[in-house]
Coordinates of C-alpha atoms in Angstrom, one line a residue:
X1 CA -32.9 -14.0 -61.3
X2 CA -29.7 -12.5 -59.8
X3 CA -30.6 -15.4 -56.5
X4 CA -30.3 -18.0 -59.0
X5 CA -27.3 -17.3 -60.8
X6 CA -25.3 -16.7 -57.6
X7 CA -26.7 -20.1 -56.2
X8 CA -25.2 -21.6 -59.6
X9 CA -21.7 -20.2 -58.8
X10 CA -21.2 -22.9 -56.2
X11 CA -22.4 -25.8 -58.3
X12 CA -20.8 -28.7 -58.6
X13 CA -21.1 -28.8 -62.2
X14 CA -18.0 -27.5 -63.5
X15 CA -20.1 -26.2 -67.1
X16 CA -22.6 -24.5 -65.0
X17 CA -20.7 -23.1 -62.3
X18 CA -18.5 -21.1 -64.8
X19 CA -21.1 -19.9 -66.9
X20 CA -22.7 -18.6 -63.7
X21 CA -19.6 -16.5 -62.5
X22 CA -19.3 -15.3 -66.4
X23 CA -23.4 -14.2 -66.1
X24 CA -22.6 -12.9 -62.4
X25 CA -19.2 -10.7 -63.6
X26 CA -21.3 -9.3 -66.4
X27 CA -24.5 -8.5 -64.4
X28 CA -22.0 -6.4 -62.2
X29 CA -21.1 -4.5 -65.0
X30 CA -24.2 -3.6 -66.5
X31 CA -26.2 -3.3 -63.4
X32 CA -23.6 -1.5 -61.1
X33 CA -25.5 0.0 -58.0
X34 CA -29.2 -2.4 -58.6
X35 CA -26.7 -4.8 -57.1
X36 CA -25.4 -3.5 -54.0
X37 CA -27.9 -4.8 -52.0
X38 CA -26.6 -8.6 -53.2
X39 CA -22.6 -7.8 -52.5
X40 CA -22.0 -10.0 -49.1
X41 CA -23.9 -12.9 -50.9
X42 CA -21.5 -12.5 -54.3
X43 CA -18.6 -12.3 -52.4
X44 CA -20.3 -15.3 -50.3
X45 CA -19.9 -17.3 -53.7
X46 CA -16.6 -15.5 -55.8
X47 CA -14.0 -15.8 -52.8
X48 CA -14.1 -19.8 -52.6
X49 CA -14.5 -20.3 -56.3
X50 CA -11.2 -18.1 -56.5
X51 CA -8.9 -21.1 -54.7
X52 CA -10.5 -23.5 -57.2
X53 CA -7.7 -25.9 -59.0
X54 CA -9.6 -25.5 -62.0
X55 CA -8.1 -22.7 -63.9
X56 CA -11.2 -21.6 -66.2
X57 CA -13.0 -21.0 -62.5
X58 CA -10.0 -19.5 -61.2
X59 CA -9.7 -17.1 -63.5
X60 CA -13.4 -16.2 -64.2
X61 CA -13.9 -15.9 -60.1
X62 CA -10.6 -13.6 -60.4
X63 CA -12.3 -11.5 -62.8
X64 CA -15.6 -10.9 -61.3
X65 CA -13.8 -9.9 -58.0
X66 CA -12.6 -7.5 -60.2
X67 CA -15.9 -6.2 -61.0
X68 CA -17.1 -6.3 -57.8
X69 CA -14.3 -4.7 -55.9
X70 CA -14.6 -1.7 -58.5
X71 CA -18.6 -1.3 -58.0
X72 CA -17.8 -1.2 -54.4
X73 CA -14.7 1.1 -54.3
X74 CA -16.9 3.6 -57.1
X75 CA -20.6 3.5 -55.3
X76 CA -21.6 6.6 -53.4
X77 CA -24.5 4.6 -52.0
X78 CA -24.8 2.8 -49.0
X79 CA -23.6 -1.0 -49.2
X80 CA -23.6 -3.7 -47.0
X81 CA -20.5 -3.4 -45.4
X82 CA -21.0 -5.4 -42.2
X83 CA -22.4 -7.8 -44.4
X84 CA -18.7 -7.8 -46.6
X85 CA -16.8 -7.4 -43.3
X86 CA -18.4 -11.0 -41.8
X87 CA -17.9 -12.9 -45.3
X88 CA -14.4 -11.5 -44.9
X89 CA -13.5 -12.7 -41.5
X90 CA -15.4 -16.0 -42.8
X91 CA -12.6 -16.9 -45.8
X92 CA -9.6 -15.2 -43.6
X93 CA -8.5 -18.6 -43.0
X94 CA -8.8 -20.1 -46.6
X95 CA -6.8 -20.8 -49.0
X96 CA -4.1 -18.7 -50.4
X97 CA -5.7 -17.2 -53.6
X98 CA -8.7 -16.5 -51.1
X99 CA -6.6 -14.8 -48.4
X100 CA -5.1 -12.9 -50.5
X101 CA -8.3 -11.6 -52.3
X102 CA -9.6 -11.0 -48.4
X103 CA -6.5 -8.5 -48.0
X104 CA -7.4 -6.9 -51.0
X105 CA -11.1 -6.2 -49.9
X106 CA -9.7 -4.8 -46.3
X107 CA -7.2 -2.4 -47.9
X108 CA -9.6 -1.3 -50.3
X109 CA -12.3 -0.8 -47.6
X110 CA -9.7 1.2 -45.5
X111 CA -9.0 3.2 -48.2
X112 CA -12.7 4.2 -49.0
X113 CA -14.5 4.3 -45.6
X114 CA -11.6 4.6 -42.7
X115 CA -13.9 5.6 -40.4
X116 CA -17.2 2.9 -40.8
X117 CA -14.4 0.3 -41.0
X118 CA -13.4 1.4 -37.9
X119 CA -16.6 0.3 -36.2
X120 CA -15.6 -3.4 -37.5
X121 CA -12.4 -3.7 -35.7
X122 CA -13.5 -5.6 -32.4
X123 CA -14.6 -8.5 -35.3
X124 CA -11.8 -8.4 -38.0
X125 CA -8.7 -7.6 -35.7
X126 CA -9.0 -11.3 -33.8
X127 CA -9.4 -12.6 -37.3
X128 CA -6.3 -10.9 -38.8
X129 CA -4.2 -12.4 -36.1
X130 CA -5.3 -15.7 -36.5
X131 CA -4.1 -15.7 -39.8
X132 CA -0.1 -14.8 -38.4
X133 CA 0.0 -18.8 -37.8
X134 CA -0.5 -19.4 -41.1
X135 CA 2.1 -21.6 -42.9
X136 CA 2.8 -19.0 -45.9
X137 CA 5.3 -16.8 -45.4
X138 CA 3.7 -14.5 -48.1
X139 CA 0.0 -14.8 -46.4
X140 CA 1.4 -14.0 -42.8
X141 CA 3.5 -10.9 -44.6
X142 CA 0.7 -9.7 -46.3
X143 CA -1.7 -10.0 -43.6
X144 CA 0.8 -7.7 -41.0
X145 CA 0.3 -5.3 -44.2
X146 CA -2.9 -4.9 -43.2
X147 CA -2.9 -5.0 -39.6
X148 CA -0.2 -2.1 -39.8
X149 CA -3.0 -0.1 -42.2
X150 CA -6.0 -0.4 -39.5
X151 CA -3.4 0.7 -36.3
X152 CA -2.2 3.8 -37.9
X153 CA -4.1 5.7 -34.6
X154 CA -2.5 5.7 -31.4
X155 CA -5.4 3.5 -29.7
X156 CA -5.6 1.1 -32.3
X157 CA -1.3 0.5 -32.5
X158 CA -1.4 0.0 -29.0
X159 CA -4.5 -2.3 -28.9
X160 CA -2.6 -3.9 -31.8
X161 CA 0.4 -4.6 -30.1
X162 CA -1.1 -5.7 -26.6
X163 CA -3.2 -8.6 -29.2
X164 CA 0.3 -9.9 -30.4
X165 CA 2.0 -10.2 -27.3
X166 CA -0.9 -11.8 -25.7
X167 CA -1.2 -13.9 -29.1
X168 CA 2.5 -14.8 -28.2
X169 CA 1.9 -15.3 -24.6
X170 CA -0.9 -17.8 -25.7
X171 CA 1.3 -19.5 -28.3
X172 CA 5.1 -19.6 -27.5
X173 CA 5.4 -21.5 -30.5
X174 CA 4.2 -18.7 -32.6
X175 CA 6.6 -16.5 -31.4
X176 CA 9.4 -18.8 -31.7
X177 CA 8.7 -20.0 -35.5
X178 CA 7.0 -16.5 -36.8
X179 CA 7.9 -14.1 -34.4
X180 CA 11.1 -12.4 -36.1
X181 CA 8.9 -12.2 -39.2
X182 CA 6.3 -10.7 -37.6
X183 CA 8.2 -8.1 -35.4
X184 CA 10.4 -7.4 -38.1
X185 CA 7.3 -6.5 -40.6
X186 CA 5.6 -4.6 -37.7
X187 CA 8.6 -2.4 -37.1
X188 CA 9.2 -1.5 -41.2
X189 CA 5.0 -0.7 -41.5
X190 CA 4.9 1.2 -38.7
X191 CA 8.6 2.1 -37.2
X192 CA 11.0 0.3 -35.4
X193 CA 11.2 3.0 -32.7
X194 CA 7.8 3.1 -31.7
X195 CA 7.4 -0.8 -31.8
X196 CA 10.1 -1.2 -29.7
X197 CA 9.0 1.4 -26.9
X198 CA 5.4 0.1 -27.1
X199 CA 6.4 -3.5 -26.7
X200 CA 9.0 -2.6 -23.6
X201 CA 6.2 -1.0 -21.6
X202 CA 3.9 -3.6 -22.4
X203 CA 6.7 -6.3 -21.2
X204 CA 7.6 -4.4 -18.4
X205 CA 4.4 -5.0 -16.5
X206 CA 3.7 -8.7 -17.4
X207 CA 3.7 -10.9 -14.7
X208 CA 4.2 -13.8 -17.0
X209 CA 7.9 -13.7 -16.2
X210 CA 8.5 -17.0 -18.6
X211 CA 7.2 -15.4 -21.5
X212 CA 9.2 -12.2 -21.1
X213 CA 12.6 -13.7 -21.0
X214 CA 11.4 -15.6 -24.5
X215 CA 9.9 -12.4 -25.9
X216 CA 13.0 -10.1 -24.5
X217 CA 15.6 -12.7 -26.6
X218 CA 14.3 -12.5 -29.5
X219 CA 13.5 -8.5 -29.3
X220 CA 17.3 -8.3 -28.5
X221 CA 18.2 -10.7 -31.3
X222 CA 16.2 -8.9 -34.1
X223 CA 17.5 -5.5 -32.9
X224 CA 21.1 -6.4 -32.6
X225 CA 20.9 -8.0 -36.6
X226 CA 18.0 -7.3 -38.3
X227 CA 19.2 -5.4 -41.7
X228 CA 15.9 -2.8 -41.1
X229 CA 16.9 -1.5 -37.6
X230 CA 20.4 -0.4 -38.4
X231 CA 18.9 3.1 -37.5
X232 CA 17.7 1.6 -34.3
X233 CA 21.1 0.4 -33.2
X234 CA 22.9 3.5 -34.1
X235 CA 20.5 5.0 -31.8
X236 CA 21.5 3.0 -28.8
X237 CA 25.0 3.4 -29.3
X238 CA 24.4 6.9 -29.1
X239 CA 22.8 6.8 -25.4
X240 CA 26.1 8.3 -23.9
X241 CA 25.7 10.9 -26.7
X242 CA 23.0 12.1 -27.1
X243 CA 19.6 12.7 -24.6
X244 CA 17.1 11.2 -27.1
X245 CA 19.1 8.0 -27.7
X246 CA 19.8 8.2 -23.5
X247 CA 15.6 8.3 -23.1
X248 CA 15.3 5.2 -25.5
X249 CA 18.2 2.6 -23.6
X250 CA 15.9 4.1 -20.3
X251 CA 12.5 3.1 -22.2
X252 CA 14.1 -0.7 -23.2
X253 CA 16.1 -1.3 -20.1
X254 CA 13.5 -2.2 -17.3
X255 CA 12.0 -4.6 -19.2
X256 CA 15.5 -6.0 -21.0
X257 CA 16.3 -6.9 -17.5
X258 CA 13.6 -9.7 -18.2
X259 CA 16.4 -11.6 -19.9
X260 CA 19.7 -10.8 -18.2
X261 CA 22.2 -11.3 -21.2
X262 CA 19.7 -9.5 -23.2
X263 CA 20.5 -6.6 -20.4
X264 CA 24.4 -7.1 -20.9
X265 CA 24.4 -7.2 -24.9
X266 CA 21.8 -3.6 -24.5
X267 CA 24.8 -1.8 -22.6
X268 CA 27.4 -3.2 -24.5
X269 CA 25.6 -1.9 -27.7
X270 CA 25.2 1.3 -25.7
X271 CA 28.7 1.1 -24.2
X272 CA 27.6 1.8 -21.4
X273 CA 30.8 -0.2 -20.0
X274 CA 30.8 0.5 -16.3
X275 CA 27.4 -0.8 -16.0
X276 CA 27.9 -3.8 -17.9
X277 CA 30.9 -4.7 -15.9
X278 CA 28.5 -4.2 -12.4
X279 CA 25.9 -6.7 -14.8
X280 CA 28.2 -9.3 -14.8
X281 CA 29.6 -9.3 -11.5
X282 CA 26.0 -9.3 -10.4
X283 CA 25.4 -12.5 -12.9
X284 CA 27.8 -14.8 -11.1
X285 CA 25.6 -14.4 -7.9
X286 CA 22.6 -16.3 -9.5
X287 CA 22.7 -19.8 -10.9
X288 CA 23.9 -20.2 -15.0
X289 CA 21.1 -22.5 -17.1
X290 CA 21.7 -23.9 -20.0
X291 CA 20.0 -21.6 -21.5
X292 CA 21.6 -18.9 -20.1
X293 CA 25.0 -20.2 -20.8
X294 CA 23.7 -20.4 -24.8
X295 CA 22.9 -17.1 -25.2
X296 CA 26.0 -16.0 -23.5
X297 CA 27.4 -18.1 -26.6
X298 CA 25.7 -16.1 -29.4
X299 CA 26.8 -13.0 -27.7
X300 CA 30.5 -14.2 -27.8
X301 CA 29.6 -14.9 -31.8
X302 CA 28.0 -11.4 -32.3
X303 CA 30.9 -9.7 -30.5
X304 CA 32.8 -11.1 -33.7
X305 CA 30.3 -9.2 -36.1
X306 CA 30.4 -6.0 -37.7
X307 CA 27.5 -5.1 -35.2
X308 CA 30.2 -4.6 -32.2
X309 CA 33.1 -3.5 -34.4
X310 CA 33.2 0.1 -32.3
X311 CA 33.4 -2.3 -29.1
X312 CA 36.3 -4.4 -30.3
X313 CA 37.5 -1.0 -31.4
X314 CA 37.6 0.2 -28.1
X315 CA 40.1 -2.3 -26.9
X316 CA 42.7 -0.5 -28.5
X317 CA 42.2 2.2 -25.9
X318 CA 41.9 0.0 -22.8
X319 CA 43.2 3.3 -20.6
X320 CA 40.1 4.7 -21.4
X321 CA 37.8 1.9 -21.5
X322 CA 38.9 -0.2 -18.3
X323 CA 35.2 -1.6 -17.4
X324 CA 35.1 -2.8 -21.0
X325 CA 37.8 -5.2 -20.2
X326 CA 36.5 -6.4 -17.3
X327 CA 33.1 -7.1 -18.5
X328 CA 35.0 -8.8 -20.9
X329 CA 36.7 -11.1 -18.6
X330 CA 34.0 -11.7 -16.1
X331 CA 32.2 -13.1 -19.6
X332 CA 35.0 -15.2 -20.3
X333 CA 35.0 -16.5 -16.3
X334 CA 31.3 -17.2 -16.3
X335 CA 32.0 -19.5 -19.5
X336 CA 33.0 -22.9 -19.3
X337 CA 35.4 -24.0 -21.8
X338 CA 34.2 -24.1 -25.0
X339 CA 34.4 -23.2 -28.9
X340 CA 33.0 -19.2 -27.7
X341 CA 35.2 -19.6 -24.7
X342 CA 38.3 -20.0 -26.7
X343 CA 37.0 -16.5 -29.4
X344 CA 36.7 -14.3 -26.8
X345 CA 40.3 -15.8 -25.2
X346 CA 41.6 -15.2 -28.3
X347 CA 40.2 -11.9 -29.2
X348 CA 41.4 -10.1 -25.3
X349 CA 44.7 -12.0 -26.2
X350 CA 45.0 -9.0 -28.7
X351 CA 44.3 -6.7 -26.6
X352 CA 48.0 -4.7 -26.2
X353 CA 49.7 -4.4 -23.3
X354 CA 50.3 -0.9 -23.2
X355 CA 48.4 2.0 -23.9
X356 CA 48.5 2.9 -27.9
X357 CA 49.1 6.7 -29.0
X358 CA 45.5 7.7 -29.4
X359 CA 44.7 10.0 -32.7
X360 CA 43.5 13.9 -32.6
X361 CA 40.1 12.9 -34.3
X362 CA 39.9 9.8 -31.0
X363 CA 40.9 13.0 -29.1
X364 CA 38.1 15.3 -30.6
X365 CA 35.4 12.6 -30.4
X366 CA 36.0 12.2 -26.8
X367 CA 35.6 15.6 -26.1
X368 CA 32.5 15.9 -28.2
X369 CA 30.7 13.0 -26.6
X370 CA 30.5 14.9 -23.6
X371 CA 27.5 17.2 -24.7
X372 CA 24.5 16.8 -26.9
X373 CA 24.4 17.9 -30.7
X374 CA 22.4 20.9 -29.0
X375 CA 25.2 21.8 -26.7
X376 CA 23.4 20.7 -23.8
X377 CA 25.0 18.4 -21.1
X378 CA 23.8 14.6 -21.6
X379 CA 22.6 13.6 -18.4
X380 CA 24.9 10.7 -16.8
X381 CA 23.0 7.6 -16.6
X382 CA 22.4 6.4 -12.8
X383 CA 24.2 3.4 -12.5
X384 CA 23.2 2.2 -9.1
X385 CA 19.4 2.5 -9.8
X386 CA 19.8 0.4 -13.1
X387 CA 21.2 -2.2 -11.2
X388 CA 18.7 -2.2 -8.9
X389 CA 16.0 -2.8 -11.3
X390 CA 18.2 -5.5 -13.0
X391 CA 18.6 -7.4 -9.4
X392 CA 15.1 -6.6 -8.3
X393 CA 13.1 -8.7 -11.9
X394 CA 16.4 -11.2 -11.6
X395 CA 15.4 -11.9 -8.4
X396 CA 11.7 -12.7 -9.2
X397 CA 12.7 -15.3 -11.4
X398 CA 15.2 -17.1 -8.6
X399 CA 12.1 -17.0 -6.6
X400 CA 10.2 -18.4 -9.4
X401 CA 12.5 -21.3 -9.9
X402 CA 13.2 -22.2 -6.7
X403 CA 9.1 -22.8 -5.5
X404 CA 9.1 -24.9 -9.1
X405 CA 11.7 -26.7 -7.3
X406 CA 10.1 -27.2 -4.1

């Protein structure tokens, strides 16, 4: 009987369909585990019923995936969870209502057998990222959600991120309409400073040297304004400071040098001064894109925010801060005359002249940022090998361009 009530939910008759989801909803109830062995096929029939424009289905399909989540979640008796799993992966890809009622199985599923759902990764993970090109903003949200929930262990957060980036490698477009979203979400599930180490390495050693510029702008972009990795960038302007916050500029550099104003807006953040001034200089010696010459316009922009305040701040104390200047100016040289070229003119205009009477507390600071919290020396970062790195991936890419040419 139970076969022929759940072939009636997905009849085309709208009186018969109903009553057979209301029969199916209460049969749940009554017979609880004498069912188990018919959950895939239920959920077969409930999941599409649930995106149904008519709202008498809607909400009796809504209801009986009620009843079945609950007779899942409370058995202590095997169930047909590869079964579940595949109808699942089937309706990922569905309509909202559906999706949604798909992310509700997974976390539940988590929740109650972490380790037999872990067996059913290698089939639901390529799913899960399908759905981050879905048009909803809510679906792609709450699908991350989920993704974050199954790469809680180490192996499965890396596998996780080496899927996205090659899922961003595969669709540039992705990354360039979703990907803030995305790496956003990814870094508030599961932490901004272990996204953001994970993703360097992984860029690091990507030959796709295309990709990696695109992928190394937007990183940049989310970390220098995104609201959620304030933490992160008071991190980095700590590197001087403090040996942790040194480690992480060393973990993002090598592959920051991917994007070379990317590179110069890291050391500013880090004020790491000296070296940003060698960055320029070194910029000048390869040819300016358009592209190049845009992001070197938002940088101008975001020199202007709140985000660089303790930069601008520095100019007060040019004695001090000499290499700041200069970077400064080399910017401003490598700019043609423009809108940006004209802010940052205007901003070293007020720069004074002479040297301003520094405060006791500008005084102490300096002093202080000479060791770590812990008292220990911070060790100096090594300039000339930096640069080296940045010249050595710059230079792949003028080799890159110029066989194009050719």
């Amino acid at each position: 009987m139970i076969s022929t009530v759940i072939t009636h939910c997905e009849s085309s008759d709208h009186f018969i369909r109903l009553t057979a989801i209301h029969w199916l909803s209460d049969f749940v109830i009554l017979a609880h585990h004498l069912l188990l062995s018919y959950s895939a096929r239920m959920i077969d029939v409930i999941l599409p019923s649930m995106a149904q424009p008519d709202e008498e289905i809607h909400k009796a399909s809504e209801e009986c995936n009620e009843n079945l989540l609950m007779l899942i979640r409370d058995t202590n008796e095997d169930f047909d969870l590869a079964g579940i799993i595949a109808v699942i992966i089937k309706y990922l890809q569905s309509k909202t209502r559906t999706q949604f009622a798909c992310f509700k199985w997974i976390n539940m599923l988590v929740k109650k057998s972490p380790q037999e759902m872990s067996k059913h990764l290698e089939s639901l993970f390529p799913a899960l990222l399908r759905t981050l090109s879905d048009e909803s903003e809510e679906v792609v949200t709450a699908d991350l959600e989920v993704i974050s929930r199954l790469s809680v262990d180490q192996k499965q957060f890396e596998h996780c991120l080496n899927e996205v980036v090659r899922l961003f490698s595969s669709d540039p477009e992705l990354l360039n309409k979703r990907g803030v979203l995305i790496i956003r979400k990814l870094c508030v599930y599961l932490g901004a400073d272990r996204i953001y180490t994970s993703l360097a390495s992984i860029l690091k050693d990507n030959n796709n040297l295309e990709f990696n510029a695109l992928m190394i702008k937007h990183l940049n972009l989310i970390l220098l304004t995104a609201a959620e990795l304030k933490p992160l960038r008071n991190k980095v302007q700590q590197s001087r400071f403090e040996t942790e916050s040194r480690d992480f500029f060393l973990a993002l550099y090598p592959s920051w040098c991917h994007n070379s104003i990317a590179t110069l807006s890291l050391c500013l953040l880090a004020q790491v001064y000296d070296l940003a001034s060698e960055l320029v200089t070194a910029l000048s010696e390869f040819q300016m894109d358009m592209e190049t010459l845009l992001q070197i316009d938002k940088l101008i922009q975001l020199i202007e925010s709140p985000i660089f305040m303790a930069l601008r701040m520095h100019l007060l104390d040019h004695e001090h801060h000499p290499h700041l200047i200069k970077t400064l100016y080399g910017i401003l040289m490598l700019m043609p005359q423009s809108s940006a070229f004209n802010i940052l003119k205007n901003r070293l205009s007020c720069v004074p002249q002479t040297p301003l009477p520094q405060s006791a507390s500008s005084l102490i600071a300096r002093h202080q940022s000479r060791v770590s919290p812990a008292g220990k020396d911070v060790p100096v970062l090594k300039n000339d090998a930096l640069l080296k790195i940045f010249l050595s991936v710059q230079r792949k890419y003028e080799v890159t361009e110029r066989s194009t040419v050719l």
